[in-house]
């Protein structure tokens, strides 16, 4: 018997007590709602698209100005092993006349033409600030298109003004829960079916982890939404376990599926050696098979031996090197884990945009002498480099000049287009990159005095 989904009608924000509201006021500006005329980074619209675009055989339509579609497309290189339809830009390109008279008809005709030309498995329609303000009935249009064409057309209500990144993630998750998950049944099921939630396969990150599960005989029933197809998301409710790989992104999906379908969930990470080991162990334990648990321990031991052999060379060359790193995303954390594995010393970190829980975790990871900066500052970086003899700066590209002034190697931490650091393979790749950065011949040239200084 198929599990029957209950009506999903959760609000996007939960009520808070007076004490919680006071704590909320103390949070940094990066966690507050965007204000008109200010740049707050990723808005709800951006985050919703980042979450759903990896459903590769679906068409993604931006109902708004062309600038909204142009600003987000291509910024995150989520890769596909199949359909490339998700790479095509679709937008209604709302103009002044549409703002006055409404853009509903334009959206309806555009979706019908899109369906005729491309035959997508599904269509996601994203509202933007303008179309939300003028009141276009996107939900009704999607319903009419679905009835007329038979292709699922899902409205995603994600105007940028409703919140920041987490708000967009949550809205995208609610759209999947209400319109997609629970609408189909897989051909076969196994006792080892799991869902992977919260990973988007940026730079092919998921492809480093999937082979480990395949070796253990664990089947990934649905990926939400890394390199996913629409159909697999539809039958995600038949999995035996949900593995949440980014709690900040789609934890609402896991919680709701546990409540509605009775599927337990665990929160794990696939960045870092100990984290990967723990993830595999927890999956095996929660699936409840003794033989699987034994095979998991055997696999972890084999991978540890193979990885140790690969890291030996880099450990000898990098041991004792002193680094400064900014902590903004998962790659920042991975660099700390890998640096410590290689015997490198983290002498200073910048914790801008981190939560209090993350700060506590950082303090546990680092030594007592490590410097924790609450904001980025080139002059402060230069001071620390000089006083503490730092060997390498790992930060955003805008701090390359700082490294050049200090004459030390520099690694751009936010290069997401061509680097996947997941799984055991990712640890090795990061070690290679740290080695290649530190011993790049260009830094030897940078450290040489200029010709006018010699004279």
Coordinates of C-alpha atoms in Angstrom, one line a residue:
X1 CA 0.0 0.0 0.0
X2 CA 1.3 3.4 -0.9
X3 CA 1.7 5.9 1.9
X4 CA -0.9 8.7 1.6
X5 CA 0.4 12.2 2.0
X6 CA -1.5 14.5 4.4
X7 CA -2.3 18.0 3.6
X8 CA 0.7 20.2 3.9
X9 CA -0.1 23.6 5.2
X10 CA 2.8 24.8 7.3
X11 CA 3.6 28.5 7.3
X12 CA 7.0 29.6 6.2
X13 CA 7.8 31.0 9.6
X14 CA 7.1 29.7 13.1
X15 CA 5.9 31.8 16.0
X16 CA 8.6 33.0 18.3
X17 CA 8.5 33.8 22.0
X18 CA 9.5 37.3 23.2
X19 CA 12.9 36.0 24.3
X20 CA 13.6 34.4 20.9
X21 CA 12.6 37.7 19.2
X22 CA 15.1 39.6 21.3
X23 CA 17.8 37.1 20.3
X24 CA 16.9 37.5 16.7
X25 CA 17.6 41.2 16.9
X26 CA 21.1 40.5 18.0
X27 CA 22.0 38.4 14.9
X28 CA 24.2 39.9 12.3
X29 CA 22.9 41.8 9.4
X30 CA 23.5 38.9 7.0
X31 CA 20.7 36.9 8.6
X32 CA 18.1 39.7 8.5
X33 CA 15.5 40.2 5.9
X34 CA 16.6 42.2 2.8
X35 CA 15.6 45.8 2.9
X36 CA 14.6 47.8 -0.3
X37 CA 17.7 49.4 -1.9
X38 CA 20.3 47.4 0.0
X39 CA 22.4 44.5 -1.1
X40 CA 22.0 41.5 1.2
X41 CA 23.5 38.8 -1.0
X42 CA 21.4 35.8 -2.1
X43 CA 17.7 36.6 -1.9
X44 CA 14.8 34.0 -1.7
X45 CA 14.4 33.9 -5.4
X46 CA 18.0 33.1 -6.0
X47 CA 18.0 30.3 -3.4
X48 CA 14.8 28.8 -4.6
X49 CA 16.2 28.5 -8.1
X50 CA 19.5 27.1 -6.9
X51 CA 17.6 24.5 -5.0
X52 CA 15.3 23.4 -7.9
X53 CA 17.3 24.0 -11.1
X54 CA 19.3 20.7 -10.5
X55 CA 16.1 18.9 -11.5
X56 CA 17.6 18.5 -14.9
X57 CA 14.8 17.3 -17.2
X58 CA 12.4 20.1 -16.0
X59 CA 12.0 23.6 -17.5
X60 CA 12.5 26.5 -15.1
X61 CA 10.6 29.7 -16.0
X62 CA 11.3 33.0 -14.3
X63 CA 8.2 35.1 -14.3
X64 CA 9.8 38.5 -14.0
X65 CA 12.3 40.9 -15.7
X66 CA 15.0 39.3 -17.7
X67 CA 17.6 40.7 -15.3
X68 CA 16.3 38.3 -12.6
X69 CA 17.0 35.3 -14.8
X70 CA 20.3 36.6 -16.0
X71 CA 21.6 37.3 -12.4
X72 CA 21.3 33.7 -11.2
X73 CA 21.8 31.5 -14.2
X74 CA 25.3 30.0 -14.5
X75 CA 26.5 31.2 -11.1
X76 CA 26.3 27.7 -9.6
X77 CA 27.6 24.9 -11.9
X78 CA 25.3 22.1 -10.9
X79 CA 26.2 19.3 -13.3
X80 CA 24.0 16.7 -15.0
X81 CA 24.6 13.2 -16.1
X82 CA 21.6 13.3 -18.4
X83 CA 19.3 16.0 -19.7
X84 CA 20.6 19.5 -20.3
X85 CA 17.2 21.2 -20.4
X86 CA 17.8 22.9 -17.1
X87 CA 20.6 24.9 -18.7
X88 CA 18.3 26.8 -21.0
X89 CA 17.0 30.2 -19.8
X90 CA 13.2 30.8 -19.8
X91 CA 11.8 34.1 -18.7
X92 CA 8.6 36.1 -19.4
X93 CA 10.7 39.2 -19.5
X94 CA 8.2 41.4 -17.7
X95 CA 8.2 45.0 -19.1
X96 CA 6.5 48.3 -18.1
X97 CA 3.3 47.5 -20.0
X98 CA 3.0 44.1 -18.3
X99 CA 3.3 45.8 -14.9
X100 CA 0.4 48.0 -15.8
X101 CA -1.9 45.5 -17.5
X102 CA -0.6 42.3 -15.8
X103 CA 1.7 39.5 -17.1
X104 CA -0.6 36.5 -16.6
X105 CA -1.6 36.1 -20.2
X106 CA 2.0 36.4 -21.3
X107 CA 3.1 33.7 -18.9
X108 CA 0.3 31.4 -20.0
X109 CA 1.1 31.7 -23.7
X110 CA 4.8 31.3 -22.9
X111 CA 4.4 28.1 -21.0
X112 CA 2.3 26.6 -23.7
X113 CA 4.9 27.4 -26.3
X114 CA 7.7 26.1 -24.1
X115 CA 5.8 22.8 -23.7
X116 CA 5.3 22.5 -27.4
X117 CA 8.9 23.0 -28.3
X118 CA 10.8 21.2 -25.5
X119 CA 8.4 18.6 -24.0
X120 CA 9.8 18.9 -20.5
X121 CA 9.0 16.4 -17.8
X122 CA 7.7 19.2 -15.6
X123 CA 7.8 23.0 -15.5
X124 CA 8.6 25.2 -12.5
X125 CA 7.5 28.8 -12.5
X126 CA 9.2 31.2 -10.2
X127 CA 7.6 34.4 -9.1
X128 CA 9.8 37.5 -8.6
X129 CA 9.3 40.8 -6.6
X130 CA 7.6 42.6 -9.5
X131 CA 5.1 39.8 -10.4
X132 CA 4.3 39.2 -6.7
X133 CA 3.6 42.9 -6.2
X134 CA 1.3 43.3 -9.2
X135 CA -0.6 40.1 -8.1
X136 CA -0.3 37.8 -11.1
X137 CA -2.2 34.5 -10.3
X138 CA 0.7 32.2 -11.0
X139 CA -0.9 29.3 -9.0
X140 CA -4.0 29.5 -11.2
X141 CA -2.1 29.7 -14.4
X142 CA 0.0 26.6 -13.5
X143 CA -3.1 24.7 -12.7
X144 CA -4.7 25.6 -16.0
X145 CA -1.5 24.6 -17.9
X146 CA -1.3 21.3 -16.1
X147 CA -4.9 20.4 -17.0
X148 CA -4.5 21.5 -20.6
X149 CA -1.1 19.8 -21.3
X150 CA -0.9 17.0 -18.8
X151 CA 2.6 18.2 -17.8
X152 CA 3.0 19.0 -14.1
X153 CA 3.5 22.8 -13.8
X154 CA 4.4 24.0 -10.3
X155 CA 4.3 27.5 -9.0
X156 CA 7.2 28.5 -6.7
X157 CA 6.3 31.7 -4.7
X158 CA 9.7 33.1 -4.1
X159 CA 9.8 36.9 -4.5
X160 CA 13.1 38.2 -3.2
X161 CA 11.5 40.4 -0.5
X162 CA 10.2 37.5 1.5
X163 CA 13.6 36.7 2.9
X164 CA 17.2 35.6 2.3
X165 CA 18.8 32.3 1.4
X166 CA 17.1 30.1 4.0
X167 CA 13.7 31.5 3.1
X168 CA 14.2 30.6 -0.6
X169 CA 15.4 27.1 0.4
X170 CA 12.3 26.6 2.5
X171 CA 9.9 27.8 -0.2
X172 CA 11.4 25.5 -2.8
X173 CA 11.1 22.6 -0.3
X174 CA 7.5 23.4 0.4
X175 CA 6.8 23.4 -3.4
X176 CA 8.2 19.9 -3.7
X177 CA 6.3 18.6 -0.7
X178 CA 3.0 20.0 -1.9
X179 CA 3.1 19.3 -5.6
X180 CA 5.8 16.7 -6.3
X181 CA 6.8 14.3 -3.6
X182 CA 4.2 11.5 -3.1
X183 CA 2.8 11.7 -6.7
X184 CA 4.4 8.5 -8.2
X185 CA 5.6 5.0 -7.3
X186 CA 9.0 3.5 -8.3
X187 CA 9.1 0.3 -10.3
X188 CA 10.9 -1.6 -7.6
X189 CA 12.0 -0.9 -4.0
X190 CA 14.8 -2.4 -1.9
X191 CA 15.5 -2.5 1.9
X192 CA 18.4 -0.2 1.3
X193 CA 16.7 2.7 -0.5
X194 CA 17.7 6.2 0.7
X195 CA 17.2 9.8 -0.3
X196 CA 20.0 12.3 -0.4
X197 CA 18.7 15.8 0.5
X198 CA 20.3 19.2 0.3
X199 CA 23.2 18.6 -2.1
X200 CA 23.1 20.3 -5.6
X201 CA 26.0 18.5 -7.3
X202 CA 27.9 21.7 -7.8
X203 CA 31.1 20.9 -9.8
X204 CA 29.9 17.2 -9.6
X205 CA 30.3 17.0 -5.9
X206 CA 27.7 14.2 -5.6
X207 CA 29.6 12.0 -8.0
X208 CA 32.5 11.6 -5.6
X209 CA 30.1 10.1 -2.9
X210 CA 27.7 7.9 -4.9
X211 CA 30.4 5.2 -5.7
X212 CA 30.9 4.6 -2.0
X213 CA 27.2 3.9 -1.6
X214 CA 27.2 1.6 -4.6
X215 CA 30.0 -0.4 -3.2
X216 CA 27.9 -1.0 -0.1
X217 CA 24.8 -2.0 -2.1
X218 CA 22.9 1.1 -0.9
X219 CA 20.5 2.5 -3.6
X220 CA 19.9 6.2 -3.8
X221 CA 16.2 6.3 -4.7
X222 CA 16.0 10.1 -5.0
X223 CA 18.4 13.0 -5.0
X224 CA 16.9 16.2 -3.8
X225 CA 18.0 17.8 -6.0
X226 CA 21.5 16.9 -7.2
X227 CA 21.6 15.6 -10.7
X228 CA 17.9 14.6 -10.3
X229 CA 15.1 13.9 -12.7
X230 CA 11.6 14.9 -11.9
X231 CA 10.2 11.4 -11.7
X232 CA 12.6 10.3 -8.9
X233 CA 11.6 13.2 -6.8
X234 CA 8.0 12.2 -7.2
X235 CA 8.5 8.8 -5.5
X236 CA 11.0 9.9 -2.9
X237 CA 8.4 9.0 -0.2
X238 CA 9.2 5.3 -0.7
X239 CA 12.7 5.5 0.7
X240 CA 13.6 3.9 4.0
X241 CA 15.9 6.8 5.2
X242 CA 16.5 10.4 4.4
X243 CA 20.1 11.6 4.6
X244 CA 20.2 15.4 4.9
X245 CA 23.6 16.7 3.7
X246 CA 23.0 20.3 4.4
X247 CA 20.7 21.1 7.3
X248 CA 20.5 24.8 6.4
X249 CA 19.0 24.1 3.0
X250 CA 16.2 21.5 3.0
X251 CA 15.8 20.2 6.5
X252 CA 12.1 21.1 6.3
X253 CA 11.6 18.4 3.6
X254 CA 13.1 15.7 5.9
X255 CA 11.1 16.8 8.9
X256 CA 7.8 16.9 7.0
X257 CA 8.5 13.5 5.3
X258 CA 9.1 12.0 8.8
X259 CA 5.8 13.4 10.0
X260 CA 3.7 12.5 6.9
X261 CA 5.4 9.3 5.7
X262 CA 7.2 8.1 8.8
X263 CA 10.6 8.2 7.1
X264 CA 13.4 8.8 9.6
X265 CA 16.2 11.3 8.8
X266 CA 19.8 11.9 9.8
X267 CA 21.9 15.0 9.3
X268 CA 25.4 14.2 7.9
X269 CA 28.3 15.7 5.9
X270 CA 30.3 14.4 3.1
X271 CA 33.1 16.9 3.5
X272 CA 36.0 15.7 5.7
X273 CA 37.4 12.3 6.5
X274 CA 35.7 11.8 9.9
X275 CA 32.5 13.3 8.6
X276 CA 32.4 10.8 5.6
X277 CA 33.1 7.9 7.9
X278 CA 30.4 8.9 10.3
X279 CA 27.9 9.4 7.5
X280 CA 28.5 5.9 6.1
X281 CA 28.3 4.4 9.6
X282 CA 25.1 6.2 10.5
X283 CA 23.4 5.2 7.2
X284 CA 24.2 1.6 7.8
X285 CA 23.1 1.6 11.4
X286 CA 19.8 3.3 10.6
X287 CA 19.1 0.9 7.8
X288 CA 19.4 -1.8 10.5
X289 CA 21.3 -4.6 8.6
X290 CA 24.2 -6.3 10.5
X291 CA 25.9 -7.4 7.3
X292 CA 25.7 -3.9 5.9
X293 CA 27.3 -2.5 9.1
X294 CA 30.2 -4.9 8.8
X295 CA 30.8 -4.2 5.1
X296 CA 30.7 -0.5 5.9
X297 CA 33.5 -0.8 8.5
X298 CA 35.5 -2.8 6.0
X299 CA 35.0 -0.2 3.3
X300 CA 36.0 2.7 5.6
X301 CA 39.2 0.8 6.6
X302 CA 40.1 0.2 3.0
X303 CA 39.5 3.8 1.9
X304 CA 41.5 5.1 4.9
X305 CA 44.6 3.0 3.9
X306 CA 44.3 4.1 0.3
X307 CA 43.8 7.8 1.2
X308 CA 46.7 7.8 3.7
X309 CA 49.1 6.5 1.0
X310 CA 48.0 9.3 -1.3
X311 CA 48.4 12.0 1.4
X312 CA 51.8 11.0 2.6
X313 CA 53.7 13.0 0.0
X314 CA 51.6 16.2 0.7
X315 CA 51.9 15.7 4.5
X316 CA 55.7 15.8 4.2
X317 CA 55.7 18.9 2.1
X318 CA 53.0 20.9 3.9
X319 CA 53.5 19.9 7.5
X320 CA 54.0 22.9 9.8
X321 CA 52.8 25.5 7.2
X322 CA 50.7 28.3 8.7
X323 CA 47.4 29.4 7.0
X324 CA 44.8 32.1 7.3
X325 CA 41.3 31.2 6.0
X326 CA 37.9 32.8 5.8
X327 CA 35.0 30.7 6.9
X328 CA 31.9 31.3 4.8
X329 CA 30.8 27.9 3.2
X330 CA 31.4 24.2 3.4
X331 CA 34.7 24.4 1.5
X332 CA 36.1 26.6 4.3
X333 CA 35.3 23.9 6.9
X334 CA 36.8 21.3 4.7
X335 CA 40.0 23.2 4.4
X336 CA 40.3 23.3 8.2
X337 CA 39.8 19.5 8.4
X338 CA 42.2 18.8 5.6
X339 CA 44.9 21.2 6.8
X340 CA 44.9 19.6 10.2
X341 CA 45.1 16.2 8.6
X342 CA 48.2 17.4 6.7
X343 CA 49.8 18.8 9.8
X344 CA 49.2 22.4 8.8
X345 CA 48.4 25.1 11.5
X346 CA 45.4 27.4 11.2
X347 CA 46.6 30.6 12.8
X348 CA 43.7 32.8 12.0
X349 CA 40.1 32.6 10.7
X350 CA 37.5 35.1 9.7
X351 CA 34.0 34.1 10.9
X352 CA 31.9 36.7 9.1
X353 CA 28.3 35.5 8.5
X354 CA 28.7 32.4 10.8
X355 CA 26.1 31.5 13.4
X356 CA 26.8 31.1 17.2
X357 CA 26.7 27.3 16.9
X358 CA 29.3 27.4 14.1
X359 CA 31.5 29.6 16.3
X360 CA 31.4 27.1 19.1
X361 CA 32.3 24.3 16.7
X362 CA 35.2 26.4 15.3
X363 CA 36.6 27.0 18.8
X364 CA 36.6 23.3 19.5
X365 CA 38.5 22.6 16.2
X366 CA 41.2 25.2 16.6
X367 CA 44.0 25.7 19.1
X368 CA 43.9 28.3 21.9
X369 CA 46.3 30.5 20.0
X370 CA 44.3 30.7 16.9
X371 CA 42.9 34.2 16.1
X372 CA 39.2 34.6 15.3
X373 CA 38.2 37.6 13.3
X374 CA 34.6 38.7 13.1
X375 CA 35.0 40.7 9.9
X376 CA 37.3 40.7 6.9
X377 CA 39.9 43.4 6.7
X378 CA 43.0 43.6 4.4
X379 CA 45.0 45.6 6.8
X380 CA 44.2 43.1 9.6
X381 CA 45.2 40.2 7.3
X382 CA 48.5 41.9 6.5
X383 CA 49.2 42.5 10.2
X384 CA 48.6 38.9 11.1
X385 CA 50.7 37.7 8.2
X386 CA 53.6 39.8 9.4
X387 CA 53.3 39.1 13.1
X388 CA 52.6 35.4 12.9
X389 CA 54.6 34.5 9.8
X390 CA 51.7 33.1 7.8
X391 CA 52.6 30.9 4.8
X392 CA 49.4 31.1 2.8
X393 CA 46.2 33.1 2.6
X394 CA 43.0 31.3 1.7
X395 CA 40.1 33.7 0.9
X396 CA 38.0 35.3 -1.8
X397 CA 39.5 36.5 -5.0
X398 CA 39.4 40.1 -3.9
X399 CA 42.1 39.4 -1.4
X400 CA 44.6 38.3 -4.0
X401 CA 46.2 41.8 -3.9
X402 CA 46.6 41.4 -0.1
X403 CA 48.6 38.2 -0.6
X404 CA 50.7 39.9 -3.3
X405 CA 51.5 42.7 -1.0
X406 CA 52.5 40.2 1.7
X407 CA 54.3 38.1 -0.9
X408 CA 52.8 34.8 0.2
X409 CA 50.8 32.1 -1.8
X410 CA 47.1 32.7 -2.3
X411 CA 44.2 30.2 -2.8
X412 CA 40.8 31.4 -4.0
X413 CA 38.4 29.5 -1.7
X414 CA 35.3 30.3 -3.6
X415 CA 36.2 28.7 -7.0
X416 CA 33.1 26.5 -7.3
X417 CA 33.0 25.9 -11.0
X418 CA 35.7 23.2 -11.3
X419 CA 36.3 21.8 -7.8
X420 CA 34.4 19.1 -6.0
X421 CA 35.8 18.3 -2.6
X422 CA 33.3 15.6 -1.5
X423 CA 34.1 12.0 -0.4
X424 CA 37.6 10.6 0.1
X425 CA 38.5 11.7 -3.4
X426 CA 37.7 15.3 -2.5
X427 CA 40.2 15.2 0.4
X428 CA 42.9 14.1 -1.9
X429 CA 42.0 16.8 -4.5
X430 CA 42.1 19.5 -1.9
X431 CA 45.5 18.3 -0.6
X432 CA 46.8 18.4 -4.2
X433 CA 45.5 21.9 -4.6
X434 CA 47.0 23.2 -1.4
X435 CA 50.4 21.7 -2.5
X436 CA 50.1 23.1 -6.0
X437 CA 49.2 26.5 -4.6
X438 CA 52.0 26.7 -2.1
X439 CA 54.7 25.4 -4.5
X440 CA 53.6 27.3 -7.6
X441 CA 56.7 28.9 -9.1
X442 CA 55.0 32.2 -9.5
X443 CA 55.2 32.8 -5.7
X444 CA 59.0 32.4 -5.8
X445 CA 59.0 35.2 -8.4
X446 CA 56.7 37.4 -6.4
X447 CA 59.0 37.1 -3.4
X448 CA 62.0 38.3 -5.4
X449 CA 62.8 42.1 -5.0
X450 CA 61.8 44.3 -7.9
X451 CA 64.5 45.5 -10.3
X452 CA 64.4 49.1 -8.9
X453 CA 64.7 47.7 -5.4
X454 CA 67.9 45.8 -6.3
X455 CA 69.5 48.9 -7.8

